Amino acid sequence: MNYILTSIGSMLLSLCALTASFAQKDIANPLPSSIVYVDALGDFPNPQNGVITLNSAKVYIISGSVDIGSNSINLNGAGLRGLDPGKDRILSAAKGAVLRSQDVDVYLEKVCVIPLSAVTTAYDFEDNTGTKALNLLAGNSVVEAPRVASGGVGRFSGFNSMFITTNFWRCRDGLKVTGTTGKFCSAYNYITGISSGVGIEFLADFEANDIDMSNNYFVFSGSTAVKFHEKAKVDQARMNGNLFRGPAVLISGFDSHTPGWEMRQNGAGLPDTKPYAFLYMNENTAVTKLISPNLFTKVAGETKTMKADGFIATANRVTYTGKRTLNARIYVNAGGKTPEANSDLSVAVYKNGLLQIAPNSSIALGAKGEGFQLTLETVAEINQGDYLEVFIKNNINSTPILVKDLQLRISE
């Protein structure tokens, strides 16, 4: 029994010694040298002329509410994050943006910014190199203090890529996006409180390869949800699954059929992108002069446009303006009277004036002046700039033909 007690005592002494050894190591190295916890202004580097410049080699972790007075923060490539996006906040009454950066990567996570004056915005991030990335991921809020109307979210400019996902903005004005960028992505953001601005606004000097806006929620009365300046440019863009509650204007400067834009399953008031064209003519008096038998000639006459979404429609010509390849369904109906006895007529659709799209439709008639009606349904793959026209021919002679009525419909 004494042996057992002695053994247990030795084990306890060894455990205590091991614990003390670990404790000494923790005291010697309490935190990795790259991490700085911030719960007061004094934990930041000293302000210089109202600007706190972070150490680019550090990651600053905000803990609780940190009031930096009228100072701003130059991120300078440093990391900035919180642990609880509802409690870890930076408050400032700076003139201009609270958080700023230029020509460096930006990474924020779970940090709330509270602008405390009408001339204070949350962000001003700029990249003139076109090589940097901006990431606002998960819980980066911009929230106005009670009875304080701030300058809003702020401005992003340049950057090779901008990813803004799962954030909450409740402020008078939203985000302004400028400069040349590769990709702009906004997804799962909740934007509310906009009263004298725009939720997301692409300014005149904005130019991008791609825009991807998906599953954002715009909830405010009046104002505009998304605005695209008439001089802004984008190669291809899509809006999918966004919802709107209250904005007076859902989108401005573009629509579901603006070239390059694709829209699917957004909320009420914003139709899907569905290319569709319908042109026609009735009581046409322009005679189609055939070149020779068995040779198709474009039907002559001025057409009227019933609808042209994703197309430009002119006289018996429909030009596709969309940027994605379209598998088009085509319907033609042509009617008139035969020019000669024993006429044998055919109608076809041509792409770009050169290529006949198979099949064609034909009809043989006995008497001169007999009424005819030719219908045709077909499909074709078309790309931006391709145009479709209705052609007709007489398989027996080249007597001119009067097509009095014509319909051409193209849909997806």
mmCIF file of C-alpha atoms in Angstrom:
data_model
loop_
_atom_site.group_PDB
_atom_site.id
_atom_site.type_symbol
_atom_site.label_atom_id
_atom_site.label_comp_id
_atom_site.label_asym_id
_atom_site.label_seq_id
_atom_site.Cartn_x
_atom_site.Cartn_y
_atom_site.Cartn_z
ATOM 1 C CA MET A 1 0.000 0.000 0.000
ATOM 2 C CA ASN A 2 2.799 2.409 0.881
ATOM 3 C CA TYR A 3 4.434 1.594 -2.490
ATOM 4 C CA ILE A 4 1.246 2.527 -4.363
ATOM 5 C CA LEU A 5 0.891 5.850 -2.515
ATOM 6 C CA THR A 6 4.532 6.660 -3.152
ATOM 7 C CA SER A 7 4.088 5.974 -6.880
ATOM 8 C CA ILE A 8 0.994 8.179 -7.105
ATOM 9 C CA GLY A 9 2.834 10.969 -5.313
ATOM 10 C CA SER A 10 5.712 10.769 -7.772
ATOM 11 C CA MET A 11 3.326 10.951 -10.737
ATOM 12 C CA LEU A 12 1.611 14.049 -9.318
ATOM 13 C CA LEU A 13 4.946 15.771 -8.768
ATOM 14 C CA SER A 14 5.984 14.997 -12.354
ATOM 15 C CA LEU A 15 2.669 16.344 -13.713
ATOM 16 C CA CYS A 16 3.054 19.550 -11.738
ATOM 17 C CA ALA A 17 6.570 20.019 -13.057
ATOM 18 C CA LEU A 18 5.373 19.471 -16.658
ATOM 19 C CA THR A 19 2.524 21.965 -16.206
ATOM 20 C CA ALA A 20 4.928 24.548 -14.813
ATOM 21 C CA SER A 21 7.214 24.023 -17.798
ATOM 22 C CA PHE A 22 4.337 24.675 -20.262
ATOM 23 C CA ALA A 23 3.293 27.742 -18.270
ATOM 24 C CA GLN A 24 6.800 29.157 -18.486
ATOM 25 C CA LYS A 25 6.805 28.667 -22.279
ATOM 26 C CA ASP A 26 3.374 30.397 -22.589
ATOM 27 C CA ILE A 27 4.647 33.353 -20.567
ATOM 28 C CA ALA A 28 7.701 33.584 -22.752
ATOM 29 C CA ASN A 29 5.606 33.466 -25.990
ATOM 30 C CA PRO A 30 2.041 34.513 -25.086
ATOM 31 C CA LEU A 31 0.982 35.306 -28.683
ATOM 32 C CA PRO A 32 2.407 34.907 -32.151
ATOM 33 C CA SER A 33 4.315 38.092 -32.936
ATOM 34 C CA SER A 34 2.174 38.772 -36.013
ATOM 35 C CA ILE A 35 -1.099 39.137 -34.051
ATOM 36 C CA VAL A 36 -2.188 42.316 -32.266
ATOM 37 C CA TYR A 37 -5.363 42.402 -30.158
ATOM 38 C CA VAL A 38 -7.051 45.803 -30.163
ATOM 39 C CA ASP A 39 -9.604 46.900 -27.583
ATOM 40 C CA ALA A 40 -8.646 50.595 -27.409
ATOM 41 C CA LEU A 41 -7.106 53.302 -29.587
ATOM 42 C CA GLY A 42 -3.776 52.902 -27.789
ATOM 43 C CA ASP A 43 -3.367 49.369 -29.110
ATOM 44 C CA PHE A 44 -2.982 50.744 -32.630
ATOM 45 C CA PRO A 45 0.175 52.484 -33.877
ATOM 46 C CA ASN A 46 0.235 56.168 -32.951
ATOM 47 C CA PRO A 47 -1.746 58.399 -35.336
ATOM 48 C CA GLN A 48 0.232 60.698 -37.608
ATOM 49 C CA ASN A 49 -1.704 63.709 -38.878
ATOM 50 C CA GLY A 50 -4.946 61.908 -38.162
ATOM 51 C CA VAL A 51 -3.963 58.648 -39.896
ATOM 52 C CA ILE A 52 -3.228 55.351 -38.138
ATOM 53 C CA THR A 53 -0.952 53.335 -40.420
ATOM 54 C CA LEU A 54 -1.027 49.627 -39.657
ATOM 55 C CA ASN A 55 2.020 47.385 -39.780
ATOM 56 C CA SER A 56 1.757 45.374 -42.991
ATOM 57 C CA ALA A 57 3.266 42.333 -41.272
ATOM 58 C CA LYS A 58 0.557 42.247 -38.589
ATOM 59 C CA VAL A 59 -2.981 40.956 -38.203
ATOM 60 C CA TYR A 60 -5.092 43.252 -36.017
ATOM 61 C CA ILE A 61 -7.986 41.620 -34.180
ATOM 62 C CA ILE A 62 -10.663 44.019 -32.951
ATOM 63 C CA SER A 63 -12.171 43.182 -29.573
ATOM 64 C CA GLY A 64 -15.299 45.102 -28.575
ATOM 65 C CA SER A 65 -15.974 48.748 -29.491
ATOM 66 C CA VAL A 66 -12.884 50.747 -30.418
ATOM 67 C CA ASP A 67 -13.414 54.514 -30.819
ATOM 68 C CA ILE A 68 -10.578 56.069 -32.826
ATOM 69 C CA GLY A 69 -11.951 59.618 -32.563
ATOM 70 C CA SER A 70 -11.525 61.653 -35.745
ATOM 71 C CA ASN A 71 -8.691 59.449 -37.003
ATOM 72 C CA SER A 72 -8.731 57.136 -40.002
ATOM 73 C CA ILE A 73 -6.909 53.820 -40.547
ATOM 74 C CA ASN A 74 -4.553 53.079 -43.435
ATOM 75 C CA LEU A 75 -4.657 49.286 -43.736
ATOM 76 C CA ASN A 76 -1.305 49.266 -45.543
ATOM 77 C CA GLY A 77 -1.709 45.589 -46.440
ATOM 78 C CA ALA A 78 -2.285 44.459 -42.844
ATOM 79 C CA GLY A 79 -5.055 42.052 -41.909
ATOM 80 C CA LEU A 80 -8.041 43.382 -39.963
ATOM 81 C CA ARG A 81 -10.703 41.198 -38.438
ATOM 82 C CA GLY A 82 -13.026 40.715 -35.513
ATOM 83 C CA LEU A 83 -14.307 37.655 -33.721
ATOM 84 C CA ASP A 84 -17.956 38.726 -33.284
ATOM 85 C CA PRO A 85 -19.305 40.969 -36.067
ATOM 86 C CA GLY A 86 -22.075 42.181 -33.758
ATOM 87 C CA LYS A 87 -19.714 43.396 -31.041
ATOM 88 C CA ASP A 88 -16.318 44.063 -32.605
ATOM 89 C CA ARG A 89 -16.610 47.591 -33.987
ATOM 90 C CA ILE A 90 -14.525 50.565 -35.077
ATOM 91 C CA LEU A 91 -16.094 53.997 -34.511
ATOM 92 C CA SER A 92 -14.791 57.177 -36.131
ATOM 93 C CA ALA A 93 -15.815 60.710 -37.064
ATOM 94 C CA ALA A 94 -12.997 61.089 -39.626
ATOM 95 C CA LYS A 95 -13.489 63.324 -42.608
ATOM 96 C CA GLY A 96 -13.624 60.862 -45.480
ATOM 97 C CA ALA A 97 -13.214 57.112 -45.036
ATOM 98 C CA VAL A 98 -12.583 55.320 -41.746
ATOM 99 C CA LEU A 99 -10.684 52.466 -43.444
ATOM 100 C CA ARG A 100 -8.397 53.275 -46.371
ATOM 101 C CA SER A 101 -5.825 51.576 -48.562
ATOM 102 C CA GLN A 102 -3.965 52.124 -51.816
ATOM 103 C CA ASP A 103 -2.259 49.638 -54.139
ATOM 104 C CA VAL A 104 -2.295 46.736 -51.651
ATOM 105 C CA ASP A 105 -4.445 43.649 -51.096
ATOM 106 C CA VAL A 106 -7.392 44.171 -48.740
ATOM 107 C CA TYR A 107 -8.804 41.482 -46.456
ATOM 108 C CA LEU A 108 -11.512 42.190 -43.873
ATOM 109 C CA GLU A 109 -13.583 39.773 -41.848
ATOM 110 C CA LYS A 110 -16.205 40.263 -39.118
ATOM 111 C CA VAL A 111 -15.474 43.945 -38.515
ATOM 112 C CA CYS A 112 -18.244 46.514 -38.130
ATOM 113 C CA VAL A 113 -17.538 50.144 -39.035
ATOM 114 C CA ILE A 114 -19.687 52.889 -37.522
ATOM 115 C CA PRO A 115 -19.248 56.282 -39.252
ATOM 116 C CA LEU A 116 -20.072 59.040 -36.777
ATOM 117 C CA SER A 117 -20.620 62.074 -39.013
ATOM 118 C CA ALA A 118 -22.259 63.128 -42.250
ATOM 119 C CA VAL A 119 -18.839 63.465 -43.911
ATOM 120 C CA THR A 120 -17.646 60.031 -42.800
ATOM 121 C CA THR A 121 -17.788 56.905 -44.963
ATOM 122 C CA ALA A 122 -16.674 53.409 -44.056
ATOM 123 C CA TYR A 123 -14.285 52.544 -46.893
ATOM 124 C CA ASP A 124 -11.997 54.040 -49.521
ATOM 125 C CA PHE A 125 -9.989 51.229 -51.134
ATOM 126 C CA GLU A 126 -8.051 51.895 -54.332
ATOM 127 C CA ASP A 127 -5.742 49.838 -56.535
ATOM 128 C CA ASN A 128 -3.996 51.549 -59.427
ATOM 129 C CA THR A 129 -1.865 48.517 -60.294
ATOM 130 C CA GLY A 130 -4.723 46.290 -61.468
ATOM 131 C CA THR A 131 -3.080 43.331 -59.705
ATOM 132 C CA LYS A 132 -4.497 43.404 -56.168
ATOM 133 C CA ALA A 133 -7.488 41.630 -54.610
ATOM 134 C CA LEU A 134 -10.176 43.067 -52.361
ATOM 135 C CA ASN A 135 -12.000 40.662 -50.053
ATOM 136 C CA LEU A 136 -14.825 41.660 -47.710
ATOM 137 C CA LEU A 137 -15.855 38.302 -46.366
ATOM 138 C CA ALA A 138 -18.456 37.333 -43.768
ATOM 139 C CA GLY A 139 -19.801 39.918 -41.368
ATOM 140 C CA ASN A 140 -18.244 43.212 -42.427
ATOM 141 C CA SER A 141 -21.007 45.622 -41.469
ATOM 142 C CA VAL A 142 -21.448 49.329 -42.021
ATOM 143 C CA VAL A 143 -23.992 50.611 -39.528
ATOM 144 C CA GLU A 144 -24.946 54.187 -38.729
ATOM 145 C CA ALA A 145 -25.229 55.257 -35.121
ATOM 146 C CA PRO A 146 -28.696 56.358 -33.932
ATOM 147 C CA ARG A 147 -29.670 59.764 -35.342
ATOM 148 C CA VAL A 148 -26.435 59.994 -37.368
ATOM 149 C CA ALA A 149 -26.697 60.116 -41.160
ATOM 150 C CA SER A 150 -23.246 59.171 -42.410
ATOM 151 C CA GLY A 151 -21.655 59.403 -45.840
ATOM 152 C CA GLY A 152 -22.405 55.716 -46.424
ATOM 153 C CA VAL A 153 -20.409 52.632 -47.373
ATOM 154 C CA GLY A 154 -17.824 54.431 -49.497
ATOM 155 C CA ARG A 155 -15.764 53.671 -52.601
ATOM 156 C CA PHE A 156 -13.854 50.810 -54.239
ATOM 157 C CA SER A 157 -11.623 51.502 -57.226
ATOM 158 C CA GLY A 158 -9.526 49.268 -59.463
ATOM 159 C CA PHE A 159 -8.434 45.842 -58.141
ATOM 160 C CA ASN A 160 -8.031 42.741 -60.240
ATOM 161 C CA SER A 161 -10.849 41.160 -58.264
ATOM 162 C CA MET A 162 -13.414 42.362 -55.731
ATOM 163 C CA PHE A 163 -15.317 39.838 -53.618
ATOM 164 C CA ILE A 164 -17.975 41.242 -51.266
ATOM 165 C CA THR A 165 -19.961 38.445 -49.638
ATOM 166 C CA THR A 166 -22.244 37.956 -46.619
ATOM 167 C CA ASN A 167 -22.122 41.510 -45.267
ATOM 168 C CA PHE A 168 -24.685 43.883 -43.730
ATOM 169 C CA TRP A 169 -24.980 47.581 -44.603
ATOM 170 C CA ARG A 170 -27.467 49.890 -42.894
ATOM 171 C CA CYS A 171 -26.675 53.438 -43.919
ATOM 172 C CA ARG A 172 -27.889 56.428 -45.917
ATOM 173 C CA ASP A 173 -25.838 55.700 -49.040
ATOM 174 C CA GLY A 174 -24.339 52.514 -50.437
ATOM 175 C CA LEU A 175 -21.227 51.478 -52.337
ATOM 176 C CA LYS A 176 -19.639 53.390 -55.242
ATOM 177 C CA VAL A 177 -17.478 51.304 -57.617
ATOM 178 C CA THR A 178 -15.036 52.951 -60.027
ATOM 179 C CA GLY A 179 -11.902 52.233 -62.046
ATOM 180 C CA THR A 180 -10.871 49.257 -64.155
ATOM 181 C CA THR A 181 -11.294 45.813 -62.656
ATOM 182 C CA GLY A 182 -11.226 42.201 -63.706
ATOM 183 C CA LYS A 183 -14.106 40.801 -61.658
ATOM 184 C CA PHE A 184 -16.654 42.359 -59.308
ATOM 185 C CA CYS A 185 -18.651 39.907 -57.189
ATOM 186 C CA SER A 186 -21.370 40.803 -54.683
ATOM 187 C CA ALA A 187 -23.265 37.902 -53.100
ATOM 188 C CA TYR A 188 -25.515 37.323 -50.091
ATOM 189 C CA ASN A 189 -25.269 40.930 -48.883
ATOM 190 C CA TYR A 190 -28.097 42.624 -46.988
ATOM 191 C CA ILE A 191 -28.424 46.308 -47.912
ATOM 192 C CA THR A 192 -30.901 48.459 -46.039
ATOM 193 C CA GLY A 193 -31.452 52.020 -44.797
ATOM 194 C CA ILE A 194 -30.592 53.667 -48.147
ATOM 195 C CA SER A 195 -32.401 56.995 -48.102
ATOM 196 C CA SER A 196 -30.494 59.459 -50.293
ATOM 197 C CA GLY A 197 -28.224 57.329 -52.452
ATOM 198 C CA VAL A 198 -27.942 53.993 -54.242
ATOM 199 C CA GLY A 199 -27.417 50.488 -52.876
ATOM 200 C CA ILE A 200 -24.615 49.651 -55.336
ATOM 201 C CA GLU A 201 -23.582 52.217 -57.956
ATOM 202 C CA PHE A 202 -21.145 51.695 -60.846
ATOM 203 C CA LEU A 203 -19.776 55.111 -61.779
ATOM 204 C CA ALA A 204 -18.922 56.555 -65.202
ATOM 205 C CA ASP A 205 -15.269 55.505 -65.193
ATOM 206 C CA PHE A 206 -16.024 51.921 -64.150
ATOM 207 C CA GLU A 207 -14.893 49.246 -66.606
ATOM 208 C CA ALA A 208 -14.898 45.506 -65.881
ATOM 209 C CA ASN A 209 -14.529 42.141 -67.514
ATOM 210 C CA ASP A 210 -17.174 40.502 -65.322
ATOM 211 C CA ILE A 211 -19.880 41.403 -62.814
ATOM 212 C CA ASP A 212 -21.551 38.732 -60.715
ATOM 213 C CA MET A 213 -24.378 39.870 -58.416
ATOM 214 C CA SER A 214 -26.241 37.003 -56.792
ATOM 215 C CA ASN A 215 -28.658 36.571 -53.885
ATOM 216 C CA ASN A 216 -28.349 40.110 -52.532
ATOM 217 C CA TYR A 217 -31.240 41.572 -50.548
ATOM 218 C CA PHE A 218 -32.167 45.242 -51.035
ATOM 219 C CA VAL A 219 -34.610 46.441 -48.363
ATOM 220 C CA PHE A 220 -35.361 50.174 -48.160
ATOM 221 C CA SER A 221 -38.056 52.641 -49.212
ATOM 222 C CA GLY A 222 -37.451 54.880 -52.195
ATOM 223 C CA SER A 223 -34.006 55.364 -53.765
ATOM 224 C CA THR A 224 -32.372 52.977 -56.263
ATOM 225 C CA ALA A 225 -31.074 49.463 -55.665
ATOM 226 C CA VAL A 226 -28.461 49.125 -58.469
ATOM 227 C CA LYS A 227 -27.295 51.856 -60.855
ATOM 228 C CA PHE A 228 -25.000 51.432 -63.864
ATOM 229 C CA HIS A 229 -23.817 54.732 -65.335
ATOM 230 C CA GLU A 230 -24.389 55.154 -69.065
ATOM 231 C CA LYS A 231 -20.624 55.507 -69.641
ATOM 232 C CA ALA A 232 -19.672 52.511 -67.479
ATOM 233 C CA LYS A 233 -18.572 49.372 -69.339
ATOM 234 C CA VAL A 234 -18.726 45.635 -68.715
ATOM 235 C CA ASP A 235 -18.005 42.707 -71.011
ATOM 236 C CA GLN A 236 -20.379 40.257 -69.347
ATOM 237 C CA ALA A 237 -22.545 40.534 -66.265
ATOM 238 C CA ARG A 238 -25.225 38.559 -64.479
ATOM 239 C CA MET A 239 -27.789 39.120 -61.751
ATOM 240 C CA ASN A 240 -29.265 35.965 -60.242
ATOM 241 C CA GLY A 241 -31.610 35.495 -57.316
ATOM 242 C CA ASN A 242 -31.535 39.067 -55.985
ATOM 243 C CA LEU A 243 -34.580 40.245 -54.019
ATOM 244 C CA PHE A 244 -36.018 43.722 -53.595
ATOM 245 C CA ARG A 245 -38.333 45.136 -50.929
ATOM 246 C CA GLY A 246 -39.221 48.782 -51.272
ATOM 247 C CA PRO A 247 -36.721 50.460 -53.650
ATOM 248 C CA ALA A 248 -38.430 52.968 -55.924
ATOM 249 C CA VAL A 249 -36.095 51.944 -58.766
ATOM 250 C CA LEU A 250 -34.752 48.394 -58.922
ATOM 251 C CA ILE A 251 -32.123 48.926 -61.624
ATOM 252 C CA SER A 252 -31.041 52.033 -63.511
ATOM 253 C CA GLY A 253 -28.928 52.436 -66.645
ATOM 254 C CA PHE A 254 -29.481 48.883 -67.922
ATOM 255 C CA ASP A 255 -32.181 46.245 -68.154
ATOM 256 C CA SER A 256 -32.681 42.519 -68.681
ATOM 257 C CA HIS A 257 -31.776 42.820 -72.368
ATOM 258 C CA THR A 258 -28.823 45.200 -72.270
ATOM 259 C CA PRO A 259 -25.988 43.534 -74.221
ATOM 260 C CA GLY A 260 -23.725 41.611 -71.866
ATOM 261 C CA TRP A 261 -26.257 41.360 -69.012
ATOM 262 C CA GLU A 262 -27.998 38.131 -68.034
ATOM 263 C CA MET A 263 -30.729 38.048 -65.400
ATOM 264 C CA ARG A 264 -32.380 35.007 -63.873
ATOM 265 C CA GLN A 265 -34.845 34.461 -61.012
ATOM 266 C CA ASN A 266 -34.594 37.900 -59.445
ATOM 267 C CA GLY A 267 -37.467 39.308 -57.429
ATOM 268 C CA ALA A 268 -40.750 40.730 -58.630
ATOM 269 C CA GLY A 269 -40.386 43.558 -61.105
ATOM 270 C CA LEU A 270 -37.179 42.367 -62.758
ATOM 271 C CA PRO A 271 -37.850 40.018 -65.693
ATOM 272 C CA ASP A 272 -35.514 37.245 -66.768
ATOM 273 C CA THR A 273 -33.309 37.697 -69.812
ATOM 274 C CA LYS A 274 -35.250 36.006 -72.624
ATOM 275 C CA PRO A 275 -34.215 37.106 -76.104
ATOM 276 C CA TYR A 276 -37.295 37.551 -78.297
ATOM 277 C CA ALA A 277 -38.023 39.308 -81.582
ATOM 278 C CA PHE A 278 -41.206 39.659 -83.598
ATOM 279 C CA LEU A 279 -41.454 41.700 -86.788
ATOM 280 C CA TYR A 280 -44.202 41.726 -89.418
ATOM 281 C CA MET A 281 -45.720 43.502 -92.398
ATOM 282 C CA ASN A 282 -49.315 43.664 -93.629
ATOM 283 C CA GLU A 283 -50.602 44.868 -96.998
ATOM 284 C CA ASN A 284 -47.069 45.228 -98.294
ATOM 285 C CA THR A 285 -46.762 46.808 -101.774
ATOM 286 C CA ALA A 286 -43.024 46.306 -102.383
ATOM 287 C CA VAL A 287 -42.456 43.616 -105.028
ATOM 288 C CA THR A 288 -39.632 41.104 -104.552
ATOM 289 C CA LYS A 289 -37.702 41.016 -107.828
ATOM 290 C CA LEU A 290 -36.245 37.561 -108.342
ATOM 291 C CA ILE A 291 -32.831 37.199 -109.958
ATOM 292 C CA SER A 292 -33.408 33.790 -111.556
ATOM 293 C CA PRO A 293 -35.381 30.577 -110.999
ATOM 294 C CA ASN A 294 -34.291 28.430 -108.059
ATOM 295 C CA LEU A 295 -32.353 31.311 -106.505
ATOM 296 C CA PHE A 296 -33.548 32.645 -103.163
ATOM 297 C CA THR A 297 -34.008 36.431 -102.864
ATOM 298 C CA LYS A 298 -34.648 38.469 -99.729
ATOM 299 C CA VAL A 299 -38.329 39.392 -99.336
ATOM 300 C CA ALA A 300 -38.757 43.107 -100.043
ATOM 301 C CA GLY A 301 -40.795 45.487 -97.900
ATOM 302 C CA GLU A 302 -40.759 47.556 -94.730
ATOM 303 C CA THR A 303 -41.516 45.592 -91.586
ATOM 304 C CA LYS A 304 -42.867 46.784 -88.267
ATOM 305 C CA THR A 305 -41.379 45.658 -84.973
ATOM 306 C CA MET A 306 -43.736 44.201 -82.419
ATOM 307 C CA LYS A 307 -40.971 43.385 -79.932
ATOM 308 C CA ALA A 308 -37.160 43.211 -79.924
ATOM 309 C CA ASP A 309 -35.560 42.114 -76.659
ATOM 310 C CA GLY A 310 -31.925 41.230 -77.176
ATOM 311 C CA PHE A 311 -32.265 42.032 -80.882
ATOM 312 C CA ILE A 312 -32.277 44.962 -83.274
ATOM 313 C CA ALA A 313 -35.060 44.706 -85.838
ATOM 314 C CA THR A 314 -35.127 46.552 -89.170
ATOM 315 C CA ALA A 315 -36.654 45.861 -92.615
ATOM 316 C CA ASN A 316 -36.905 42.053 -92.740
ATOM 317 C CA ARG A 317 -33.751 41.711 -90.628
ATOM 318 C CA VAL A 318 -33.296 40.714 -86.976
ATOM 319 C CA THR A 319 -29.803 41.163 -85.493
ATOM 320 C CA TYR A 320 -28.844 39.436 -82.244
ATOM 321 C CA THR A 321 -27.181 41.717 -79.650
ATOM 322 C CA GLY A 322 -26.704 39.246 -76.789
ATOM 323 C CA LYS A 323 -23.233 38.007 -75.866
ATOM 324 C CA ARG A 324 -23.943 34.368 -75.144
ATOM 325 C CA THR A 325 -24.624 31.840 -77.901
ATOM 326 C CA LEU A 326 -28.360 31.504 -78.490
ATOM 327 C CA ASN A 327 -30.126 28.377 -79.717
ATOM 328 C CA ALA A 328 -32.880 30.246 -81.512
ATOM 329 C CA ARG A 329 -36.325 28.959 -82.432
ATOM 330 C CA ILE A 330 -37.491 30.582 -85.661
ATOM 331 C CA TYR A 331 -41.010 30.857 -87.099
ATOM 332 C CA VAL A 332 -41.918 32.353 -90.508
ATOM 333 C CA ASN A 333 -45.282 32.960 -92.127
ATOM 334 C CA ALA A 334 -45.375 34.529 -95.611
ATOM 335 C CA GLY A 335 -48.537 35.153 -97.633
ATOM 336 C CA GLY A 336 -49.511 36.688 -100.983
ATOM 337 C CA LYS A 337 -50.765 35.786 -104.454
ATOM 338 C CA THR A 338 -49.050 33.716 -107.140
ATOM 339 C CA PRO A 339 -47.506 35.745 -109.999
ATOM 340 C CA GLU A 340 -48.022 33.066 -112.644
ATOM 341 C CA ALA A 341 -49.990 29.880 -113.222
ATOM 342 C CA ASN A 342 -48.391 26.678 -111.980
ATOM 343 C CA SER A 343 -46.152 28.533 -109.560
ATOM 344 C CA ASP A 344 -43.821 26.579 -107.278
ATOM 345 C CA LEU A 345 -42.732 28.777 -104.366
ATOM 346 C CA SER A 346 -40.306 28.209 -101.478
ATOM 347 C CA VAL A 347 -39.450 30.246 -98.368
ATOM 348 C CA ALA A 348 -36.276 30.012 -96.255
ATOM 349 C CA VAL A 349 -34.348 31.786 -93.517
ATOM 350 C CA TYR A 350 -30.834 33.063 -94.195
ATOM 351 C CA LYS A 351 -28.170 33.877 -91.612
ATOM 352 C CA ASN A 352 -25.901 36.850 -92.352
ATOM 353 C CA GLY A 353 -27.224 36.966 -95.918
ATOM 354 C CA LEU A 354 -25.130 33.989 -96.971
ATOM 355 C CA LEU A 355 -26.037 30.775 -95.231
ATOM 356 C CA GLN A 356 -29.418 29.185 -95.731
ATOM 357 C CA ILE A 357 -30.738 27.620 -92.549
ATOM 358 C CA ALA A 358 -32.306 24.253 -93.309
ATOM 359 C CA PRO A 359 -35.027 23.351 -94.029
ATOM 360 C CA ASN A 360 -37.101 25.487 -96.401
ATOM 361 C CA SER A 361 -40.842 25.286 -96.993
ATOM 362 C CA SER A 362 -42.493 24.947 -100.442
ATOM 363 C CA ILE A 363 -45.916 25.060 -102.044
ATOM 364 C CA ALA A 364 -47.124 24.412 -105.632
ATOM 365 C CA LEU A 365 -50.166 26.297 -106.935
ATOM 366 C CA GLY A 366 -52.223 26.018 -110.122
ATOM 367 C CA ALA A 367 -53.818 29.312 -111.153
ATOM 368 C CA LYS A 368 -52.365 32.779 -111.529
ATOM 369 C CA GLY A 369 -53.334 35.119 -108.695
ATOM 370 C CA GLU A 370 -54.100 32.256 -106.363
ATOM 371 C CA GLY A 371 -53.504 33.059 -102.714
ATOM 372 C CA PHE A 372 -50.628 31.314 -100.969
ATOM 373 C CA GLN A 373 -49.345 30.993 -97.444
ATOM 374 C CA LEU A 374 -45.950 29.525 -96.592
ATOM 375 C CA THR A 375 -45.019 28.607 -93.049
ATOM 376 C CA LEU A 376 -41.655 27.478 -91.732
ATOM 377 C CA GLU A 377 -40.266 26.486 -88.359
ATOM 378 C CA THR A 378 -36.573 25.848 -87.769
ATOM 379 C CA VAL A 379 -33.757 26.352 -85.272
ATOM 380 C CA ALA A 380 -30.312 27.945 -85.514
ATOM 381 C CA GLU A 381 -27.332 28.720 -83.335
ATOM 382 C CA ILE A 382 -26.606 32.436 -83.426
ATOM 383 C CA ASN A 383 -23.992 34.646 -81.818
ATOM 384 C CA GLN A 384 -23.688 38.360 -81.215
ATOM 385 C CA GLY A 385 -23.941 40.271 -84.497
ATOM 386 C CA ASP A 386 -25.572 37.442 -86.462
ATOM 387 C CA TYR A 387 -28.697 38.476 -88.355
ATOM 388 C CA LEU A 388 -31.613 36.535 -89.825
ATOM 389 C CA GLU A 389 -33.771 37.379 -92.853
ATOM 390 C CA VAL A 390 -36.625 35.776 -94.810
ATOM 391 C CA PHE A 391 -35.890 34.788 -98.417
ATOM 392 C CA ILE A 392 -38.238 33.497 -101.133
ATOM 393 C CA LYS A 393 -37.842 31.896 -104.583
ATOM 394 C CA ASN A 394 -39.875 30.622 -107.536
ATOM 395 C CA ASN A 395 -38.645 27.211 -108.635
ATOM 396 C CA ILE A 396 -40.070 27.614 -112.175
ATOM 397 C CA ASN A 397 -39.417 31.181 -113.328
ATOM 398 C CA SER A 398 -38.182 34.567 -112.153
ATOM 399 C CA THR A 399 -41.442 36.474 -112.279
ATOM 400 C CA PRO A 400 -41.524 39.052 -109.417
ATOM 401 C CA ILE A 401 -43.481 38.064 -106.314
ATOM 402 C CA LEU A 402 -45.539 40.284 -104.038
ATOM 403 C CA VAL A 403 -45.413 39.046 -100.450
ATOM 404 C CA LYS A 404 -48.242 41.026 -98.867
ATOM 405 C CA ASP A 405 -48.027 39.645 -95.330
ATOM 406 C CA LEU A 406 -45.003 38.447 -93.399
ATOM 407 C CA GLN A 407 -44.267 37.366 -89.836
ATOM 408 C CA LEU A 408 -40.839 36.537 -88.412
ATOM 409 C CA ARG A 409 -40.554 35.412 -84.785
ATOM 410 C CA ILE A 410 -37.375 34.409 -82.958
ATOM 411 C CA SER A 411 -37.235 33.137 -79.390
ATOM 412 C CA GLU A 412 -34.977 31.128 -77.125
#
